Every structure is written in C-alpha cells, then in structure tokens.
PDB file of C-alpha atoms in Angstrom:
ATOM      1  CA  MET X   1      61.952  28.319 -41.538  1.00  0.00           C
ATOM      2  CA  SER X   2      62.638  26.788 -38.158  1.00  0.00           C
ATOM      3  CA  THR X   3      59.981  24.541 -36.521  1.00  0.00           C
ATOM      4  CA  THR X   4      61.638  24.357 -33.107  1.00  0.00           C
ATOM      5  CA  ARG X   5      59.222  25.400 -30.256  1.00  0.00           C
ATOM      6  CA  THR X   6      60.644  28.080 -27.976  1.00  0.00           C
ATOM      7  CA  SER X   7      60.333  27.852 -24.173  1.00  0.00           C
ATOM      8  CA  GLY X   8      57.618  30.566 -24.036  1.00  0.00           C
ATOM      9  CA  GLN X   9      55.488  29.047 -26.828  1.00  0.00           C
ATOM     10  CA  ARG X  10      52.060  27.734 -25.726  1.00  0.00           C
ATOM     11  CA  THR X  11      51.327  24.038 -25.940  1.00  0.00           C
ATOM     12  CA  PRO X  12      48.766  23.144 -28.649  1.00  0.00           C
ATOM     13  CA  ARG X  13      45.244  22.732 -27.282  1.00  0.00           C
ATOM     14  CA  ARG X  14      44.868  19.156 -28.409  1.00  0.00           C
ATOM     15  CA  ASN X  15      48.006  18.225 -26.466  1.00  0.00           C
ATOM     16  CA  ARG X  16      46.664  19.840 -23.297  1.00  0.00           C
ATOM     17  CA  ARG X  17      43.395  17.875 -23.399  1.00  0.00           C
ATOM     18  CA  ARG X  18      43.147  15.192 -20.823  1.00  0.00           C
ATOM     19  CA  PRO X  19      40.588  12.388 -20.765  1.00  0.00           C
ATOM     20  CA  ARG X  20      37.773  13.213 -18.388  1.00  0.00           C
ATOM     21  CA  TRP X  21      36.164   9.804 -18.164  1.00  0.00           C
ATOM     22  CA  PRO X  22      38.276   8.687 -15.147  1.00  0.00           C
ATOM     23  CA  ALA X  23      36.502  11.350 -13.090  1.00  0.00           C
ATOM     24  CA  VAL X  24      33.132   9.639 -13.548  1.00  0.00           C
ATOM     25  CA  LEU X  25      34.493   6.115 -13.221  1.00  0.00           C
ATOM     26  CA  PRO X  26      33.655   5.864  -9.469  1.00  0.00           C
ATOM     27  CA  PHE X  27      30.087   6.891 -10.221  1.00  0.00           C
ATOM     28  CA  PHE X  28      29.614   4.228 -12.869  1.00  0.00           C
ATOM     29  CA  LEU X  29      31.283   1.678 -10.585  1.00  0.00           C
ATOM     30  CA  PHE X  30      28.897   2.587  -7.787  1.00  0.00           C
ATOM     31  CA  LEU X  31      25.968   2.420 -10.236  1.00  0.00           C
ATOM     32  CA  ALA X  32      27.001  -1.010 -11.458  1.00  0.00           C
ATOM     33  CA  VAL X  33      27.447  -2.465  -7.962  1.00  0.00           C
ATOM     34  CA  CYS X  34      24.468  -0.856  -6.200  1.00  0.00           C
ATOM     35  CA  PHE X  35      21.965  -0.835  -9.049  1.00  0.00           C
ATOM     36  CA  GLY X  36      23.169  -2.936 -11.962  1.00  0.00           C
ATOM     37  CA  ILE X  37      23.842  -6.188 -10.093  1.00  0.00           C
ATOM     38  CA  PRO X  38      20.615  -6.134  -8.001  1.00  0.00           C
ATOM     39  CA  ALA X  39      18.542  -5.107 -11.037  1.00  0.00           C
ATOM     40  CA  GLY X  40      20.072  -7.856 -13.164  1.00  0.00           C
ATOM     41  CA  THR X  41      19.509 -10.446 -10.448  1.00  0.00           C
ATOM     42  CA  MET X  42      15.928  -9.283 -10.012  1.00  0.00           C
ATOM     43  CA  ALA X  43      15.201  -9.429 -13.751  1.00  0.00           C
ATOM     44  CA  MET X  44      16.750 -12.886 -14.054  1.00  0.00           C
ATOM     45  CA  GLY X  45      14.732 -14.191 -11.095  1.00  0.00           C
ATOM     46  CA  ALA X  46      11.517 -12.617 -12.388  1.00  0.00           C
ATOM     47  CA  PHE X  47      11.792 -14.583 -15.625  1.00  0.00           C
ATOM     48  CA  THR X  48      12.887 -17.820 -13.942  1.00  0.00           C
ATOM     49  CA  VAL X  49      10.064 -20.320 -13.416  1.00  0.00           C
ATOM     50  CA  THR X  50      10.483 -23.308 -11.110  1.00  0.00           C
ATOM     51  CA  ASP X  51       8.483 -26.478 -11.677  1.00  0.00           C
ATOM     52  CA  PRO X  52       6.900 -27.391  -8.291  1.00  0.00           C
ATOM     53  CA  ALA X  53       6.928 -31.116  -9.129  1.00  0.00           C
ATOM     54  CA  THR X  54      10.455 -31.611 -10.391  1.00  0.00           C
ATOM     55  CA  GLY X  55      12.144 -28.480  -9.050  1.00  0.00           C
ATOM     56  CA  ALA X  56      13.605 -27.789 -12.484  1.00  0.00           C
ATOM     57  CA  SER X  57      13.990 -24.142 -13.523  1.00  0.00           C
ATOM     58  CA  ARG X  58      13.411 -22.564 -16.893  1.00  0.00           C
ATOM     59  CA  TYR X  59      12.928 -19.096 -18.331  1.00  0.00           C
ATOM     60  CA  GLY X  60       9.366 -17.930 -18.934  1.00  0.00           C
ATOM     61  CA  LEU X  61       6.747 -15.225 -18.375  1.00  0.00           C
ATOM     62  CA  ASP X  62       4.690 -17.077 -15.763  1.00  0.00           C
ATOM     63  CA  ASN X  63       5.836 -14.938 -12.814  1.00  0.00           C
ATOM     64  CA  VAL X  64       5.312 -11.669 -14.692  1.00  0.00           C
ATOM     65  CA  THR X  65       1.875 -12.803 -15.852  1.00  0.00           C
ATOM     66  CA  ASP X  66       0.865 -13.799 -12.311  1.00  0.00           C
ATOM     67  CA  SER X  67       2.140 -10.474 -10.931  1.00  0.00           C
ATOM     68  CA  LEU X  68      -0.232  -8.625 -13.259  1.00  0.00           C
ATOM     69  CA  SER X  69      -3.353 -10.628 -12.522  1.00  0.00           C
ATOM     70  CA  GLY X  70      -5.717 -11.337  -9.638  1.00  0.00           C
ATOM     71  CA  ALA X  71      -4.939  -9.906  -6.210  1.00  0.00           C
ATOM     72  CA  TYR X  72      -1.528  -8.703  -7.339  1.00  0.00           C
ATOM     73  CA  ALA X  73      -3.077  -6.568 -10.073  1.00  0.00           C
ATOM     74  CA  THR X  74      -5.414  -5.142  -7.417  1.00  0.00           C
ATOM     75  CA  GLY X  75      -2.397  -4.260  -5.278  1.00  0.00           C
ATOM     76  CA  LEU X  76      -0.640  -2.583  -8.178  1.00  0.00           C
ATOM     77  CA  THR X  77      -3.785  -0.624  -9.055  1.00  0.00           C
ATOM     78  CA  GLY X  78      -4.235   0.360  -5.409  1.00  0.00           C
ATOM     79  CA  SER X  79      -0.675   1.683  -5.185  1.00  0.00           C
ATOM     80  CA  VAL X  80      -1.072   3.690  -8.391  1.00  0.00           C
ATOM     81  CA  ARG X  81      -4.423   5.115  -7.224  1.00  0.00           C
ATOM     82  CA  LEU X  82      -3.047   6.031  -3.798  1.00  0.00           C
ATOM     83  CA  SER X  83       0.042   7.623  -5.367  1.00  0.00           C
ATOM     84  CA  LEU X  84      -1.960   9.645  -7.902  1.00  0.00           C
ATOM     85  CA  PHE X  85      -4.408  10.974  -5.311  1.00  0.00           C
ATOM     86  CA  SER X  86      -1.802  11.852  -2.682  1.00  0.00           C
ATOM     87  CA  ALA X  87       0.537  13.367  -5.323  1.00  0.00           C
ATOM     88  CA  LEU X  88      -2.235  15.621  -6.627  1.00  0.00           C
ATOM     89  CA  LEU X  89      -3.121  16.886  -3.147  1.00  0.00           C
ATOM     90  CA  ALA X  90       0.540  17.329  -2.155  1.00  0.00           C
ATOM     91  CA  THR X  91       1.287  19.279  -5.350  1.00  0.00           C
ATOM     92  CA  VAL X  92      -1.606  21.698  -4.886  1.00  0.00           C
ATOM     93  CA  LEU X  93      -1.194  22.231  -1.133  1.00  0.00           C
ATOM     94  CA  GLY X  94       2.619  22.355  -1.298  1.00  0.00           C
ATOM     95  CA  THR X  95       2.570  24.914  -4.108  1.00  0.00           C
ATOM     96  CA  LEU X  96       0.095  27.141  -2.270  1.00  0.00           C
ATOM     97  CA  THR X  97       2.208  26.923   0.884  1.00  0.00           C
ATOM     98  CA  GLY X  98       5.384  27.718  -1.028  1.00  0.00           C
ATOM     99  CA  GLN X  99       3.763  30.716  -2.754  1.00  0.00           C
ATOM    100  CA  ALA X 100       2.574  32.019   0.615  1.00  0.00           C
ATOM    101  CA  VAL X 101       6.160  31.838   1.898  1.00  0.00           C
ATOM    102  CA  VAL X 102       7.554  33.599  -1.183  1.00  0.00           C
ATOM    103  CA  ALA X 103       4.899  36.318  -1.053  1.00  0.00           C
ATOM    104  CA  SER X 104       5.513  37.023   2.641  1.00  0.00           C
ATOM    105  CA  ARG X 105       8.974  38.501   1.910  1.00  0.00           C
ATOM    106  CA  ARG X 106      10.044  37.750   5.477  1.00  0.00           C
ATOM    107  CA  PRO X 107      13.444  36.018   5.623  1.00  0.00           C
ATOM    108  CA  ALA X 108      12.864  34.703   9.152  1.00  0.00           C
ATOM    109  CA  LEU X 109       9.578  33.044   8.146  1.00  0.00           C
ATOM    110  CA  ARG X 110      11.174  31.548   5.055  1.00  0.00           C
ATOM    111  CA  LYS X 111      14.073  30.089   7.046  1.00  0.00           C
ATOM    112  CA  ALA X 112      11.695  28.639   9.635  1.00  0.00           C
ATOM    113  CA  VAL X 113       9.438  27.053   6.988  1.00  0.00           C
ATOM    114  CA  VAL X 114      12.349  25.626   4.978  1.00  0.00           C
ATOM    115  CA  ALA X 115      13.940  24.184   8.117  1.00  0.00           C
ATOM    116  CA  ALA X 116      10.644  22.657   9.260  1.00  0.00           C
ATOM    117  CA  CYS X 117       9.947  21.236   5.790  1.00  0.00           C
ATOM    118  CA  GLY X 118      13.424  19.707   5.661  1.00  0.00           C
ATOM    119  CA  VAL X 119      12.741  17.861   8.899  1.00  0.00           C
ATOM    120  CA  LEU X 120       9.132  16.851   8.201  1.00  0.00           C
ATOM    121  CA  ALA X 121       9.941  15.641   4.676  1.00  0.00           C
ATOM    122  CA  ASN X 122      12.156  12.970   6.231  1.00  0.00           C
ATOM    123  CA  PHE X 123       9.752  12.050   9.021  1.00  0.00           C
ATOM    124  CA  SER X 124       8.129   8.961   7.539  1.00  0.00           C
ATOM    125  CA  GLY X 125       8.059   5.211   7.987  1.00  0.00           C
ATOM    126  CA  ALA X 126       7.243   3.456  11.258  1.00  0.00           C
ATOM    127  CA  PRO X 127       7.750   6.532  13.515  1.00  0.00           C
ATOM    128  CA  LEU X 128       5.203   8.486  11.477  1.00  0.00           C
ATOM    129  CA  ALA X 129       2.750   5.575  11.588  1.00  0.00           C
ATOM    130  CA  PHE X 130       2.999   5.301  15.387  1.00  0.00           C
ATOM    131  CA  ALA X 131       2.561   9.076  15.724  1.00  0.00           C
ATOM    132  CA  PHE X 132      -0.638   8.951  13.656  1.00  0.00           C
ATOM    133  CA  ILE X 133      -1.953   5.901  15.541  1.00  0.00           C
ATOM    134  CA  ALA X 134      -1.426   7.707  18.857  1.00  0.00           C
ATOM    135  CA  THR X 135      -3.187  10.791  17.483  1.00  0.00           C
ATOM    136  CA  LEU X 136      -5.889   9.562  15.103  1.00  0.00           C
ATOM    137  CA  GLY X 137      -6.070   5.829  15.820  1.00  0.00           C
ATOM    138  CA  THR X 138      -9.050   4.064  17.357  1.00  0.00           C
ATOM    139  CA  THR X 139      -8.060   5.263  20.845  1.00  0.00           C
ATOM    140  CA  GLY X 140      -6.011   8.247  19.685  1.00  0.00           C
ATOM    141  CA  VAL X 141      -6.050  11.556  21.511  1.00  0.00           C
ATOM    142  CA  VAL X 142      -7.791  13.541  18.772  1.00  0.00           C
ATOM    143  CA  THR X 143     -10.175  10.678  17.982  1.00  0.00           C
ATOM    144  CA  ARG X 144     -11.445  10.569  21.562  1.00  0.00           C
ATOM    145  CA  MET X 145     -11.426  14.349  21.960  1.00  0.00           C
ATOM    146  CA  PHE X 146     -13.650  15.003  18.924  1.00  0.00           C
ATOM    147  CA  ASP X 147     -15.333  11.572  18.803  1.00  0.00           C
ATOM    148  CA  LEU X 148     -14.239  11.034  15.198  1.00  0.00           C
ATOM    149  CA  GLN X 149     -15.544   7.474  15.123  1.00  0.00           C
ATOM    150  CA  ARG X 150     -19.079   8.851  14.927  1.00  0.00           C
ATOM    151  CA  THR X 151     -18.169  10.477  11.593  1.00  0.00           C
ATOM    152  CA  GLY X 152     -17.033   7.146  10.139  1.00  0.00           C
ATOM    153  CA  PHE X 153     -13.399   8.222   9.903  1.00  0.00           C
ATOM    154  CA  SER X 154     -10.850   5.412  10.179  1.00  0.00           C
ATOM    155  CA  LEU X 155      -7.111   5.883  10.117  1.00  0.00           C
ATOM    156  CA  TYR X 156      -6.677   2.298   8.919  1.00  0.00           C
ATOM    157  CA  SER X 157      -8.149   2.962   5.488  1.00  0.00           C
ATOM    158  CA  PHE X 158      -7.321   4.527   2.128  1.00  0.00           C
ATOM    159  CA  THR X 159      -8.212   7.978   3.474  1.00  0.00           C
ATOM    160  CA  GLY X 160      -6.020   7.475   6.534  1.00  0.00           C
ATOM    161  CA  LEU X 161      -3.067   6.511   4.353  1.00  0.00           C
ATOM    162  CA  VAL X 162      -3.514   9.612   2.195  1.00  0.00           C
ATOM    163  CA  LEU X 163      -3.582  11.751   5.335  1.00  0.00           C
ATOM    164  CA  ALA X 164      -0.392  10.149   6.661  1.00  0.00           C
ATOM    165  CA  TYR X 165       1.408  10.439   3.329  1.00  0.00           C
ATOM    166  CA  LEU X 166       0.521  14.128   3.019  1.00  0.00           C
ATOM    167  CA  TYR X 167       2.297  14.738   6.324  1.00  0.00           C
ATOM    168  CA  PHE X 168       5.704  14.285   4.667  1.00  0.00           C
ATOM    169  CA  MET X 169       4.806  14.886   1.015  1.00  0.00           C
ATOM    170  CA  ILE X 170       3.559  18.471   1.408  1.00  0.00           C
ATOM    171  CA  PRO X 171       6.846  19.622   3.064  1.00  0.00           C
ATOM    172  CA  LEU X 172       8.770  17.785   0.347  1.00  0.00           C
ATOM    173  CA  MET X 173       6.765  19.592  -2.338  1.00  0.00           C
ATOM    174  CA  VAL X 174       7.401  22.956  -0.638  1.00  0.00           C
ATOM    175  CA  VAL X 175      11.154  22.341  -0.725  1.00  0.00           C
ATOM    176  CA  ALA X 176      10.973  21.200  -4.362  1.00  0.00           C
ATOM    177  CA  VAL X 177       8.879  24.075  -5.705  1.00  0.00           C
ATOM    178  CA  LEU X 178      10.379  27.033  -3.793  1.00  0.00           C
ATOM    179  CA  PRO X 179      13.250  27.621  -6.305  1.00  0.00           C
ATOM    180  CA  ALA X 180      10.756  27.698  -9.171  1.00  0.00           C
ATOM    181  CA  LEU X 181       8.481  30.143  -7.337  1.00  0.00           C
ATOM    182  CA  ASP X 182      11.487  32.359  -6.670  1.00  0.00           C
ATOM    183  CA  GLY X 183      12.133  32.391 -10.433  1.00  0.00           C
ATOM    184  CA  VAL X 184       8.855  34.204 -11.133  1.00  0.00           C
ATOM    185  CA  ARG X 185      10.104  37.775 -11.464  1.00  0.00           C
ATOM    186  CA  THR X 186       8.361  40.629  -9.706  1.00  0.00           C
ATOM    187  CA  GLN X 187       8.887  42.671 -12.887  1.00  0.00           C
ATOM    188  CA  TRP X 188       6.620  40.261 -14.757  1.00  0.00           C
ATOM    189  CA  GLN X 189       3.777  40.968 -12.368  1.00  0.00           C
ATOM    190  CA  GLU X 190       4.427  44.718 -12.537  1.00  0.00           C
ATOM    191  CA  ALA X 191       4.478  44.654 -16.348  1.00  0.00           C
ATOM    192  CA  ALA X 192       1.228  42.666 -16.417  1.00  0.00           C
ATOM    193  CA  ALA X 193      -0.362  45.086 -13.951  1.00  0.00           C
ATOM    194  CA  SER X 194       0.732  48.073 -16.034  1.00  0.00           C
ATOM    195  CA  CYS X 195      -1.057  46.494 -19.006  1.00  0.00           C
ATOM    196  CA  GLY X 196      -4.266  46.225 -16.997  1.00  0.00           C
ATOM    197  CA  ALA X 197      -4.067  42.532 -16.078  1.00  0.00           C
ATOM    198  CA  THR X 198      -5.458  41.449 -12.744  1.00  0.00           C
ATOM    199  CA  ARG X 199      -3.563  39.175 -10.379  1.00  0.00           C
ATOM    200  CA  GLY X 200      -5.682  36.212 -11.425  1.00  0.00           C
ATOM    201  CA  GLN X 201      -5.087  36.918 -15.123  1.00  0.00           C
ATOM    202  CA  PHE X 202      -1.326  37.092 -14.505  1.00  0.00           C
ATOM    203  CA  TRP X 203      -1.249  33.686 -12.872  1.00  0.00           C
ATOM    204  CA  ARG X 204      -3.640  32.145 -15.402  1.00  0.00           C
ATOM    205  CA  HIS X 205      -1.811  33.387 -18.529  1.00  0.00           C
ATOM    206  CA  ILE X 206       1.822  33.839 -17.356  1.00  0.00           C
ATOM    207  CA  GLY X 207       2.653  32.463 -13.918  1.00  0.00           C
ATOM    208  CA  ILE X 208       1.109  29.006 -14.094  1.00  0.00           C
ATOM    209  CA  PRO X 209       2.238  28.286 -17.713  1.00  0.00           C
ATOM    210  CA  VAL X 210       5.819  29.239 -16.783  1.00  0.00           C
ATOM    211  CA  LEU X 211       5.686  27.151 -13.608  1.00  0.00           C
ATOM    212  CA  MET X 212       3.928  24.203 -15.247  1.00  0.00           C
ATOM    213  CA  PRO X 213       7.102  22.141 -15.959  1.00  0.00           C
ATOM    214  CA  SER X 214       8.210  22.565 -12.340  1.00  0.00           C
ATOM    215  CA  LEU X 215       4.759  21.711 -11.007  1.00  0.00           C
ATOM    216  CA  LEU X 216       4.515  18.621 -13.194  1.00  0.00           C
ATOM    217  CA  GLY X 217       8.035  17.606 -12.193  1.00  0.00           C
ATOM    218  CA  GLY X 218       7.110  18.023  -8.530  1.00  0.00           C
ATOM    219  CA  ALA X 219       3.924  15.995  -9.043  1.00  0.00           C
ATOM    220  CA  VAL X 220       5.931  13.205 -10.645  1.00  0.00           C
ATOM    221  CA  LEU X 221       8.350  13.302  -7.712  1.00  0.00           C
ATOM    222  CA  MET X 222       5.435  13.076  -5.279  1.00  0.00           C
ATOM    223  CA  PHE X 223       4.016  10.130  -7.199  1.00  0.00           C
ATOM    224  CA  GLY X 224       7.325   8.279  -7.029  1.00  0.00           C
ATOM    225  CA  THR X 225       7.698   8.997  -3.313  1.00  0.00           C
ATOM    226  CA  SER X 226       4.230   7.728  -2.498  1.00  0.00           C
ATOM    227  CA  PHE X 227       4.547   4.720  -4.797  1.00  0.00           C
ATOM    228  CA  ALA X 228       7.737   3.517  -3.096  1.00  0.00           C
ATOM    229  CA  SER X 229       6.591   4.104   0.498  1.00  0.00           C
ATOM    230  CA  HIS X 230       6.176   0.893   2.459  1.00  0.00           C
ATOM    231  CA  ALA X 231       6.788   1.139   6.206  1.00  0.00           C
ATOM    232  CA  THR X 232       4.026   3.644   6.992  1.00  0.00           C
ATOM    233  CA  ALA X 233       1.378   1.617   5.180  1.00  0.00           C
ATOM    234  CA  ALA X 234       2.661  -1.694   6.580  1.00  0.00           C
ATOM    235  CA  VAL X 235       2.475  -0.489  10.194  1.00  0.00           C
ATOM    236  CA  MET X 236      -0.827   1.370   9.862  1.00  0.00           C
ATOM    237  CA  THR X 237      -2.966  -0.874   7.682  1.00  0.00           C
ATOM    238  CA  GLY X 238      -1.121  -4.157   7.209  1.00  0.00           C
ATOM    239  CA  SER X 239      -2.861  -5.988   4.363  1.00  0.00           C
ATOM    240  CA  SER X 240      -6.279  -4.335   4.795  1.00  0.00           C
ATOM    241  CA  VAL X 241      -5.449  -1.860   1.999  1.00  0.00           C
ATOM    242  CA  PRO X 242      -4.040  -3.723  -1.044  1.00  0.00           C
ATOM    243  CA  LEU X 243      -0.685  -2.211  -2.014  1.00  0.00           C
ATOM    244  CA  ILE X 244       2.048  -3.754  -4.110  1.00  0.00           C
ATOM    245  CA  THR X 245       4.791  -2.912  -1.603  1.00  0.00           C
ATOM    246  CA  ILE X 246       3.021  -4.894   1.138  1.00  0.00           C
ATOM    247  CA  GLN X 247       2.400  -7.779  -1.259  1.00  0.00           C
ATOM    248  CA  ILE X 248       6.099  -7.866  -2.133  1.00  0.00           C
ATOM    249  CA  SER X 249       6.950  -7.978   1.572  1.00  0.00           C
ATOM    250  CA  ASN X 250       4.513 -10.851   2.112  1.00  0.00           C
ATOM    251  CA  ALA X 251       5.915 -12.761  -0.859  1.00  0.00           C
ATOM    252  CA  LEU X 252       9.485 -12.317   0.357  1.00  0.00           C
ATOM    253  CA  ASN X 253       8.401 -13.751   3.716  1.00  0.00           C
ATOM    254  CA  GLY X 254       7.303 -16.959   1.960  1.00  0.00           C
ATOM    255  CA  ASN X 255       3.576 -16.214   1.650  1.00  0.00           C
ATOM    256  CA  VAL X 256       3.323 -17.632  -1.884  1.00  0.00           C
ATOM    257  CA  LEU X 257       2.338 -20.883  -3.544  1.00  0.00           C
ATOM    258  CA  VAL X 258       4.898 -23.575  -4.320  1.00  0.00           C
ATOM    259  CA  GLY X 259       6.652 -22.752  -7.588  1.00  0.00           C
ATOM    260  CA  GLN X 260       6.038 -18.977  -7.216  1.00  0.00           C
ATOM    261  CA  GLU X 261       9.122 -18.155  -5.161  1.00  0.00           C
ATOM    262  CA  ASN X 262      10.195 -15.556  -7.699  1.00  0.00           C
ATOM    263  CA  LEU X 263       6.830 -13.812  -7.759  1.00  0.00           C
ATOM    264  CA  ALA X 264       8.136 -11.044  -5.502  1.00  0.00           C
ATOM    265  CA  LEU X 265      10.910 -10.365  -8.000  1.00  0.00           C
ATOM    266  CA  ALA X 266       8.355 -10.062 -10.802  1.00  0.00           C
ATOM    267  CA  MET X 267       6.321  -7.557  -8.757  1.00  0.00           C
ATOM    268  CA  SER X 268       9.520  -5.628  -7.984  1.00  0.00           C
ATOM    269  CA  LEU X 269      10.287  -5.578 -11.702  1.00  0.00           C
ATOM    270  CA  ASN X 270       6.863  -4.023 -12.325  1.00  0.00           C
ATOM    271  CA  MET X 271       7.705  -1.285  -9.802  1.00  0.00           C
ATOM    272  CA  VAL X 272      11.059  -0.641 -11.463  1.00  0.00           C
ATOM    273  CA  VAL X 273       9.381  -0.265 -14.848  1.00  0.00           C
ATOM    274  CA  ILE X 274       6.930   2.282 -13.415  1.00  0.00           C
ATOM    275  CA  ALA X 275       9.803   4.118 -11.680  1.00  0.00           C
ATOM    276  CA  LEU X 276      11.721   4.308 -14.980  1.00  0.00           C
ATOM    277  CA  LEU X 277       8.636   5.705 -16.708  1.00  0.00           C
ATOM    278  CA  VAL X 278       8.358   8.327 -13.954  1.00  0.00           C
ATOM    279  CA  MET X 279      12.015   9.290 -14.360  1.00  0.00           C
ATOM    280  CA  SER X 280      11.655   9.541 -18.133  1.00  0.00           C
ATOM    281  CA  VAL X 281       8.944  12.155 -17.580  1.00  0.00           C
ATOM    282  CA  GLN X 282      10.579  14.045 -14.725  1.00  0.00           C
ATOM    283  CA  ILE X 283      14.034  14.632 -16.245  1.00  0.00           C
ATOM    284  CA  PRO X 284      12.830  16.547 -19.370  1.00  0.00           C
ATOM    285  CA  LEU X 285      10.467  18.589 -17.212  1.00  0.00           C
ATOM    286  CA  GLN X 286      13.312  19.586 -14.889  1.00  0.00           C
ATOM    287  CA  ARG X 287      15.469  20.650 -17.834  1.00  0.00           C
ATOM    288  CA  ARG X 288      12.687  22.769 -19.344  1.00  0.00           C
ATOM    289  CA  SER X 289      11.920  24.371 -15.990  1.00  0.00           C
ATOM    290  CA  ALA X 290      15.605  25.221 -15.434  1.00  0.00           C
ATOM    291  CA  ARG X 291      15.797  26.778 -18.910  1.00  0.00           C
ATOM    292  CA  TRP X 292      12.734  28.980 -18.351  1.00  0.00           C
ATOM    293  CA  LEU X 293      13.423  30.067 -14.783  1.00  0.00           C
ATOM    294  CA  GLY X 294      17.198  30.044 -14.761  1.00  0.00           C
TER     295      GLY X 294
END
C-alpha cells in the first residue's frame, strides 16, 4: 500500500493549525505597559515606608494602615456612599427611561435619545461642574429665579454632587441597558397575558428576574463610574465633601506629613482593589445576561 500523498489530498487538520497567540500579543503588550508597570510601581510605593529622620526606606504596611484610618477612611467611606447612592438612582431612572424608549416603538425617538445619551454620558468633569455652578450655584440662574437658597439647597454639598453625577450617569445607564430591554420578547408578554397575568405580574415574575443580571451589571458600572470621578467634585466642592479622589490629589500635591510621601499610592491601591472587586462582580453578570437575552 502506497503512503504517498496525491496533489488533491487534503492536508491533515493538525498540520493546518496555526498558533493564535501572536494575534493577542499586542494586547498583552499594551496591558503590560499601560497597566502592569504603573500598577507595579504603585504597589511597590504603597508598601515602601520612608523614615523621616534618616531618610532610609523599608517595606512595611504603615502607608496602607494610614490610608485606612482617620480622615482618609472618612474619604473612602464618603466615596463609597456617594457612589452607592448615585448608582442606585441612576440605575432606576436610567432603566425607566430606557423602557419608555423601547415601549414607544418610534425609531426616530429612539435614535434621538440614543444620540443624546451618547453625548451627555461623556459630558462630565470640569465643563459639567461649571455648567452646574452657572445654573444651580449660589448666584446661578435657576437659584435666583426660584430662590432655592430659601429651601436650604446647596450645590456644594453631597446632594449637589449626586445631582451633578446623575447628569451623565443616567444617559450612560440608558445606553447600557437598552440592549437588555430589547431582549425582552413581545411574545413573552403576550403569552403571559393569554394566561391571565397583568402587566405588573409579568414584570414582577418574568421581566425583572430576566433583566436582573443586566440591571445589576449596570448598577456596578454606575458605581465604578461614580467612584472614579474626580474633576467634577474637585471643581464643585473642593475638600468640603470628603472623597478619596480629592484626598489623593491633595497628597500628590505634597499635602502630607514628612515620611508619608507614598500615602497617595496607598490610597490609589485601595481604589484599585475596590475596582477589581467591582469587575469581578460585573463580568459574570454580563455573561449571564448575554446567555439569557442573546
């Protein structure tokens, strides 16, 4: 029996396989340069303690311990509280807005809302802060028009920050939740109605449980967005509202005690840990949502 391969014979599959890892090599290179090196430097600095008397450096937990105590713990707690509150409001209001767009069945309205949300979701930072100061600040147009100071409202407070954050978080939530809302089939509602279920019963027993992974994933995304925001709060409130991002900025500007030069790196490490915890929750939720609504 001859073993010679003819010209028309197909090449064995294992010979046609090519390594695929070179295709992702640029991604891992980018990840190592843009995330790995800064993260490694930050972690090394966070655990490096400098003796103020001798200037000698050693490894220790002093910076991390200081970053989790006193005023810095208050800043971290304030950021978490602000992020939780604004994320909850943005999730509820963004979902209701997205459902209203889906239920309208008007393509022109949907395009207009999606386009507006795409723009407003990126309108944050110092420009947003100046816009709110001109509108709702102490001498803002709306403040003087309705005399809001009599009601005790102040833009330069926790409530004012929540209001400013919602301005770009609600559009972001609308963009994030629209694909999931589109995945809720009309046939499901018709089948539930044919079985005698009301609209409220459908959403309570079918719609919301199916959408829950997407809603939780969106809430986690909103939390991460609010937690990492800095410029809006820095321009609007300065240090009057304790937030960890503002404290990091102050520490990087040299507003620390001698021997605590790496305190800002320790606080940044705390933020990275919280961000990793957020990502560890969001990724499984996104996968489950895609499996249910895909």
